[in-house]
mmCIF file of C-alpha atoms in Angstrom:
data_model
loop_
_atom_site.group_PDB
_atom_site.id
_atom_site.type_symbol
_atom_site.label_atom_id
_atom_site.label_comp_id
_atom_site.label_asym_id
_atom_site.label_seq_id
_atom_site.Cartn_x
_atom_site.Cartn_y
_atom_site.Cartn_z
ATOM 1 C CA MET A 1 -43.358 53.880 54.166
ATOM 2 C CA ALA A 2 -42.613 54.744 57.788
ATOM 3 C CA LYS A 3 -40.415 52.056 59.337
ATOM 4 C CA ASP A 4 -42.744 51.705 62.339
ATOM 5 C CA ALA A 5 -45.859 51.309 60.152
ATOM 6 C CA HIS A 6 -47.870 48.070 60.180
ATOM 7 C CA PRO A 7 -49.643 47.926 56.803
ATOM 8 C CA SER A 8 -52.318 45.511 55.609
ATOM 9 C CA PHE A 9 -53.714 44.871 52.170
ATOM 10 C CA GLU A 10 -56.410 47.496 51.569
ATOM 11 C CA VAL A 11 -57.675 45.372 48.676
ATOM 12 C CA ALA A 12 -56.273 42.178 47.155
ATOM 13 C CA THR A 13 -57.303 39.783 44.404
ATOM 14 C CA VAL A 14 -56.398 36.132 44.971
ATOM 15 C CA LYS A 15 -56.970 33.621 42.171
ATOM 16 C CA PRO A 16 -55.519 30.350 40.795
ATOM 17 C CA ALA A 17 -52.493 30.985 38.578
ATOM 18 C CA ASP A 18 -52.182 30.188 34.894
ATOM 19 C CA PRO A 19 -50.195 26.908 34.760
ATOM 20 C CA ASN A 20 -48.020 28.410 31.994
ATOM 21 C CA GLU A 21 -47.186 31.495 34.069
ATOM 22 C CA THR A 22 -43.710 32.107 35.476
ATOM 23 C CA GLY A 23 -43.352 32.816 39.178
ATOM 24 C CA ASN A 24 -42.695 36.452 40.057
ATOM 25 C CA PHE A 25 -42.760 38.865 42.986
ATOM 26 C CA ILE A 26 -43.080 42.609 42.315
ATOM 27 C CA VAL A 27 -43.238 45.485 44.819
ATOM 28 C CA GLY A 28 -43.887 48.843 43.149
ATOM 29 C CA GLY A 29 -45.060 51.797 45.218
ATOM 30 C CA HIS A 30 -47.688 50.457 47.604
ATOM 31 C CA ARG A 31 -48.826 47.800 45.084
ATOM 32 C CA ILE A 32 -47.693 44.191 45.482
ATOM 33 C CA VAL A 33 -48.015 41.594 42.713
ATOM 34 C CA ILE A 34 -47.250 37.928 43.395
ATOM 35 C CA GLU A 35 -47.479 35.538 40.456
ATOM 36 C CA SER A 36 -47.659 31.738 40.352
ATOM 37 C CA GLN A 37 -46.582 30.923 43.899
ATOM 38 C CA THR A 38 -47.555 27.908 45.986
ATOM 39 C CA VAL A 39 -49.032 28.513 49.415
ATOM 40 C CA ASN A 40 -46.034 26.720 50.873
ATOM 41 C CA ASP A 41 -43.791 29.335 49.228
ATOM 42 C CA LEU A 42 -46.041 32.166 50.447
ATOM 43 C CA ILE A 43 -45.888 30.909 54.036
ATOM 44 C CA SER A 44 -42.127 30.409 53.782
ATOM 45 C CA PHE A 45 -41.642 33.999 52.611
ATOM 46 C CA ALA A 46 -44.136 35.546 55.027
ATOM 47 C CA TYR A 47 -42.632 33.853 58.095
ATOM 48 C CA ALA A 48 -38.980 33.767 56.930
ATOM 49 C CA VAL A 49 -38.544 29.995 57.062
ATOM 50 C CA HIS A 50 -37.492 27.286 54.616
ATOM 51 C CA ARG A 51 -40.349 25.387 52.956
ATOM 52 C CA GLU A 52 -39.217 22.241 54.810
ATOM 53 C CA GLN A 53 -40.048 24.079 58.050
ATOM 54 C CA VAL A 54 -43.743 24.242 57.089
ATOM 55 C CA VAL A 55 -45.179 20.940 58.337
ATOM 56 C CA ASP A 56 -48.425 18.956 58.606
ATOM 57 C CA GLY A 57 -50.211 20.862 55.845
ATOM 58 C CA PRO A 58 -52.321 19.314 53.045
ATOM 59 C CA ALA A 59 -50.539 18.232 49.848
ATOM 60 C CA TRP A 60 -52.043 21.046 47.751
ATOM 61 C CA LEU A 61 -49.941 23.623 49.643
ATOM 62 C CA GLY A 62 -46.957 22.548 47.542
ATOM 63 C CA THR A 63 -48.669 21.979 44.205
ATOM 64 C CA GLU A 64 -51.443 24.516 43.548
ATOM 65 C CA ARG A 65 -50.279 28.002 42.572
ATOM 66 C CA PHE A 66 -51.938 31.369 43.076
ATOM 67 C CA ASP A 67 -51.718 34.964 41.871
ATOM 68 C CA ILE A 68 -52.107 37.832 44.338
ATOM 69 C CA ASP A 69 -52.554 41.455 43.238
ATOM 70 C CA GLY A 70 -53.145 44.048 45.905
ATOM 71 C CA GLN A 71 -52.188 47.359 47.444
ATOM 72 C CA ALA A 72 -51.262 48.494 50.910
ATOM 73 C CA ASP A 73 -53.583 50.572 53.042
ATOM 74 C CA LEU A 74 -50.774 53.042 53.754
ATOM 75 C CA PRO A 75 -48.804 55.254 51.356
ATOM 76 C CA GLY A 76 -45.188 54.617 50.442
ATOM 77 C CA VAL A 77 -43.073 51.588 49.595
ATOM 78 C CA ALA A 78 -43.216 48.780 52.151
ATOM 79 C CA ASN A 79 -39.905 47.282 53.281
ATOM 80 C CA LEU A 80 -39.277 43.528 53.438
ATOM 81 C CA HIS A 81 -40.579 43.067 56.976
ATOM 82 C CA GLN A 82 -43.728 45.078 56.202
ATOM 83 C CA VAL A 83 -44.456 43.001 53.083
ATOM 84 C CA GLN A 84 -44.045 39.852 55.186
ATOM 85 C CA GLU A 85 -46.471 41.222 57.775
ATOM 86 C CA MET A 86 -49.000 42.070 55.051
ATOM 87 C CA LEU A 87 -48.768 38.578 53.614
ATOM 88 C CA GLN A 88 -49.198 36.977 57.052
ATOM 89 C CA LYS A 89 -52.433 38.934 57.501
ATOM 90 C CA LEU A 90 -53.643 37.971 54.003
ATOM 91 C CA LEU A 91 -52.950 34.269 54.608
ATOM 92 C CA GLU A 92 -54.961 34.437 57.840
ATOM 93 C CA ASP A 93 -57.815 36.370 56.225
ATOM 94 C CA ARG A 94 -58.147 34.777 52.783
ATOM 95 C CA PHE A 95 -56.788 31.260 53.375
ATOM 96 C CA ASP A 96 -58.050 31.011 56.987
ATOM 97 C CA LEU A 97 -54.524 29.977 58.005
ATOM 98 C CA LYS A 98 -54.049 28.873 61.587
ATOM 99 C CA LEU A 99 -50.666 27.621 62.775
ATOM 100 C CA HIS A 100 -48.430 27.333 65.780
ATOM 101 C CA ARG A 101 -44.684 27.189 66.270
ATOM 102 C CA ASP A 102 -42.815 24.118 67.434
ATOM 103 C CA LYS A 103 -39.349 22.560 67.115
ATOM 104 C CA ARG A 104 -38.385 19.416 65.220
ATOM 105 C CA ASN A 105 -35.192 17.601 64.358
ATOM 106 C CA LEU A 106 -34.611 18.146 60.615
ATOM 107 C CA SER A 107 -31.857 17.817 58.046
ATOM 108 C CA ILE A 108 -30.132 21.207 57.835
ATOM 109 C CA TYR A 109 -27.066 22.984 56.519
ATOM 110 C CA ALA A 110 -25.073 24.587 59.333
ATOM 111 C CA ILE A 111 -22.970 27.622 58.353
ATOM 112 C CA LYS A 112 -19.599 27.411 60.111
ATOM 113 C CA VAL A 113 -16.306 29.299 59.912
ATOM 114 C CA THR A 114 -13.474 27.481 58.130
ATOM 115 C CA LYS A 115 -10.088 26.956 59.776
ATOM 116 C CA GLY A 116 -8.653 29.879 57.816
ATOM 117 C CA GLY A 117 -11.227 32.289 59.259
ATOM 118 C CA PRO A 118 -13.930 34.406 57.618
ATOM 119 C CA LYS A 119 -13.227 36.580 54.570
ATOM 120 C CA LEU A 120 -15.851 39.210 55.350
ATOM 121 C CA ALA A 121 -15.719 43.012 55.477
ATOM 122 C CA HIS A 122 -17.552 44.695 58.332
ATOM 123 C CA SER A 123 -20.435 46.774 57.028
ATOM 124 C CA ALA A 124 -20.130 50.537 56.774
ATOM 125 C CA GLU A 125 -23.917 50.840 57.047
ATOM 126 C CA ASN A 126 -25.822 51.894 60.146
ATOM 127 C CA ALA A 127 -25.865 48.876 62.465
ATOM 128 C CA TYR A 128 -29.593 49.463 62.968
ATOM 129 C CA GLY A 129 -30.315 49.751 59.229
ATOM 130 C CA LEU A 130 -32.147 47.045 57.344
ATOM 131 C CA PRO A 131 -30.059 44.351 55.641
ATOM 132 C CA THR A 132 -30.349 44.087 51.859
ATOM 133 C CA GLN A 133 -29.744 41.227 49.442
ATOM 134 C CA SER A 134 -29.801 41.779 45.712
ATOM 135 C CA GLY A 135 -28.511 40.111 42.612
ATOM 136 C CA HIS A 136 -29.276 38.307 39.411
ATOM 137 C CA GLY A 137 -28.404 35.405 37.187
ATOM 138 C CA GLN A 138 -25.952 36.111 34.392
ATOM 139 C CA GLY A 139 -25.648 33.339 31.853
ATOM 140 C CA SER A 140 -25.222 30.123 33.804
ATOM 141 C CA GLN A 141 -24.046 31.905 36.964
ATOM 142 C CA GLN A 142 -25.659 33.491 40.001
ATOM 143 C CA GLN A 143 -24.441 36.551 41.892
ATOM 144 C CA ARG A 144 -25.827 37.941 45.150
ATOM 145 C CA LYS A 145 -24.723 41.100 46.929
ATOM 146 C CA PHE A 146 -25.254 41.154 50.710
ATOM 147 C CA THR A 147 -25.182 44.530 52.492
ATOM 148 C CA ASN A 148 -25.361 45.082 56.258
ATOM 149 C CA ASN A 149 -26.118 41.385 56.770
ATOM 150 C CA SER A 150 -25.732 39.428 59.965
ATOM 151 C CA MET A 151 -24.916 35.750 59.570
ATOM 152 C CA SER A 152 -28.547 34.976 60.425
ATOM 153 C CA ASP A 153 -29.631 37.241 57.544
ATOM 154 C CA PHE A 154 -27.208 35.428 55.240
ATOM 155 C CA ALA A 155 -28.503 32.023 56.371
ATOM 156 C CA LEU A 156 -32.079 33.080 55.663
ATOM 157 C CA GLY A 157 -31.175 34.378 52.195
ATOM 158 C CA MET A 158 -29.367 31.179 51.242
ATOM 159 C CA GLN A 159 -32.406 29.032 51.974
ATOM 160 C CA ALA A 160 -33.902 29.984 48.606
ATOM 161 C CA TYR A 161 -31.041 28.187 46.844
ATOM 162 C CA LEU A 162 -30.734 25.064 48.989
ATOM 163 C CA ASP A 163 -32.901 22.026 49.641
ATOM 164 C CA ARG A 164 -33.014 22.260 53.431
ATOM 165 C CA PRO A 165 -33.054 24.904 56.192
ATOM 166 C CA VAL A 166 -29.834 26.844 56.799
ATOM 167 C CA VAL A 167 -28.751 27.613 60.368
ATOM 168 C CA ASP A 168 -26.050 30.064 61.492
ATOM 169 C CA GLU A 169 -23.458 28.365 63.687
ATOM 170 C CA THR A 170 -20.568 30.758 62.942
ATOM 171 C CA GLY A 171 -20.556 32.574 66.268
ATOM 172 C CA LEU A 172 -20.016 35.828 64.320
ATOM 173 C CA SER A 173 -22.037 38.689 65.784
ATOM 174 C CA GLY A 174 -21.221 41.554 63.384
ATOM 175 C CA ARG A 175 -22.820 42.836 60.180
ATOM 176 C CA TYR A 176 -20.996 42.442 56.890
ATOM 177 C CA ASP A 177 -20.899 43.463 53.221
ATOM 178 C CA PHE A 178 -19.924 40.799 50.677
ATOM 179 C CA THR A 179 -20.716 39.315 47.283
ATOM 180 C CA LEU A 180 -21.142 35.638 46.436
ATOM 181 C CA LYS A 181 -20.827 34.222 42.912
ATOM 182 C CA TRP A 182 -21.598 30.617 42.051
ATOM 183 C CA THR A 183 -22.757 28.272 39.301
ATOM 184 C CA PRO A 184 -25.946 26.352 40.189
ATOM 185 C CA ASP A 185 -25.678 22.567 40.108
ATOM 186 C CA THR A 186 -28.413 22.477 37.455
ATOM 187 C CA SER A 187 -26.418 24.673 35.053
ATOM 188 C CA VAL A 188 -24.202 23.268 32.319
ATOM 189 C CA THR A 189 -21.372 25.605 31.356
ATOM 190 C CA SER A 190 -18.198 25.461 29.315
ATOM 191 C CA GLU A 191 -17.013 28.902 30.435
ATOM 192 C CA ALA A 192 -13.338 28.799 31.389
ATOM 193 C CA ASN A 193 -13.799 31.273 34.258
ATOM 194 C CA ALA A 194 -17.113 29.949 35.527
ATOM 195 C CA ALA A 195 -17.730 30.348 39.242
ATOM 196 C CA PRO A 196 -17.658 27.165 41.350
ATOM 197 C CA GLY A 197 -20.697 25.464 42.845
ATOM 198 C CA ILE A 198 -22.378 27.073 45.818
ATOM 199 C CA PHE A 199 -20.636 24.974 48.507
ATOM 200 C CA THR A 200 -17.161 25.674 47.120
ATOM 201 C CA ALA A 201 -18.009 29.328 46.487
ATOM 202 C CA VAL A 202 -19.080 29.901 50.109
ATOM 203 C CA GLN A 203 -15.825 28.366 51.322
ATOM 204 C CA GLU A 204 -13.432 30.041 48.876
ATOM 205 C CA GLN A 205 -15.033 33.488 48.740
ATOM 206 C CA LEU A 206 -16.360 33.907 52.282
ATOM 207 C CA GLY A 207 -14.209 31.653 54.462
ATOM 208 C CA LEU A 208 -17.341 29.839 55.599
ATOM 209 C CA LYS A 209 -18.707 26.358 54.947
ATOM 210 C CA LEU A 210 -22.113 24.720 54.597
ATOM 211 C CA GLU A 211 -22.087 21.499 56.594
ATOM 212 C CA ALA A 212 -24.874 18.946 56.112
ATOM 213 C CA THR A 213 -26.126 17.737 59.496
ATOM 214 C CA LYS A 214 -29.239 17.317 61.626
ATOM 215 C CA GLY A 215 -30.487 19.861 64.107
ATOM 216 C CA LEU A 216 -33.425 21.076 66.161
ATOM 217 C CA VAL A 217 -35.074 23.926 64.249
ATOM 218 C CA ASP A 218 -38.232 26.018 64.460
ATOM 219 C CA VAL A 219 -41.167 24.749 62.403
ATOM 220 C CA LEU A 220 -44.601 26.122 61.574
ATOM 221 C CA VAL A 221 -47.259 23.478 62.231
ATOM 222 C CA ILE A 222 -50.348 23.955 60.059
ATOM 223 C CA GLU A 223 -53.496 23.524 62.149
ATOM 224 C CA HIS A 224 -56.013 24.669 59.512
ATOM 225 C CA ILE A 225 -56.011 26.181 56.025
ATOM 226 C CA GLU A 226 -58.541 26.483 53.195
ATOM 227 C CA LYS A 227 -58.371 27.356 49.516
ATOM 228 C CA PRO A 228 -59.498 30.959 48.998
ATOM 229 C CA SER A 229 -62.943 31.644 47.557
ATOM 230 C CA PRO A 230 -62.919 33.157 44.025
ATOM 231 C CA ASN A 231 -62.963 36.938 43.841
#
C-alpha cells in the first residue's frame, strides 16, 4: 500500500470472542483479522500507548474480548501506522469511542544508558524508513529483532512485555539495529544457557537499563464508549 495512503475498513465484522479462543493479530494482503482482544488492548495498539495509559473507561474494556475481521478499502498491504489508523477509525465508528489526551503522573520504566555506554549498532537502513520489530518465543525464551529503531520505537515495543509504560530517557537520537534475548519471569527453565530476565538482558546486551520510577506521561482519557451492536 502506498506509504501516504490513509485506509479505512471497507467492511468489518465485530463480534464477541469465543472465551476459549487464543488472542491473535493477522495482517494478510488488505485483510486484517484480530482475535480475542480486549478493547483496552485495541486502543493501546491503535494509539501506540501502554494499557495503563488508557484511563477512566468502564471495567468491561479490560475484560470483554472481541473478534474483528475486515478488509481495507485500498489495495495492498497496510503498514503498521496504516493499520493503527484503520483501527482508530473502527473504534470511533463501531464502538462510538470518544477520548481526549491529557498527562498524568504514573509508575513507569525509564530507559537510561548504563555507565559503560550503549552496545548498539547504528542502522544501515534508510533513516526515513519504517522501523521493524520481529521475533518469536523459542522454548522458554523470547527473542526480538529491532531494525532501524529509535529509542522511542524500542520503548514502545517493550511495553507489550512490561507492566507499566516505558519512556525513553537515553538521550540517544540515532536509529539502531539490535537483537534482545530474554527469559520471561513466568517461565521455568533448567536450560544451562538460558537467557537472563528482561531487566538483566537489556543491561548486558544493550548497555541500557530499565529504571522503575514515576513520571508525567501522556494518557488517553475515555469520554464515551459503547459495546458494538451485533453484525
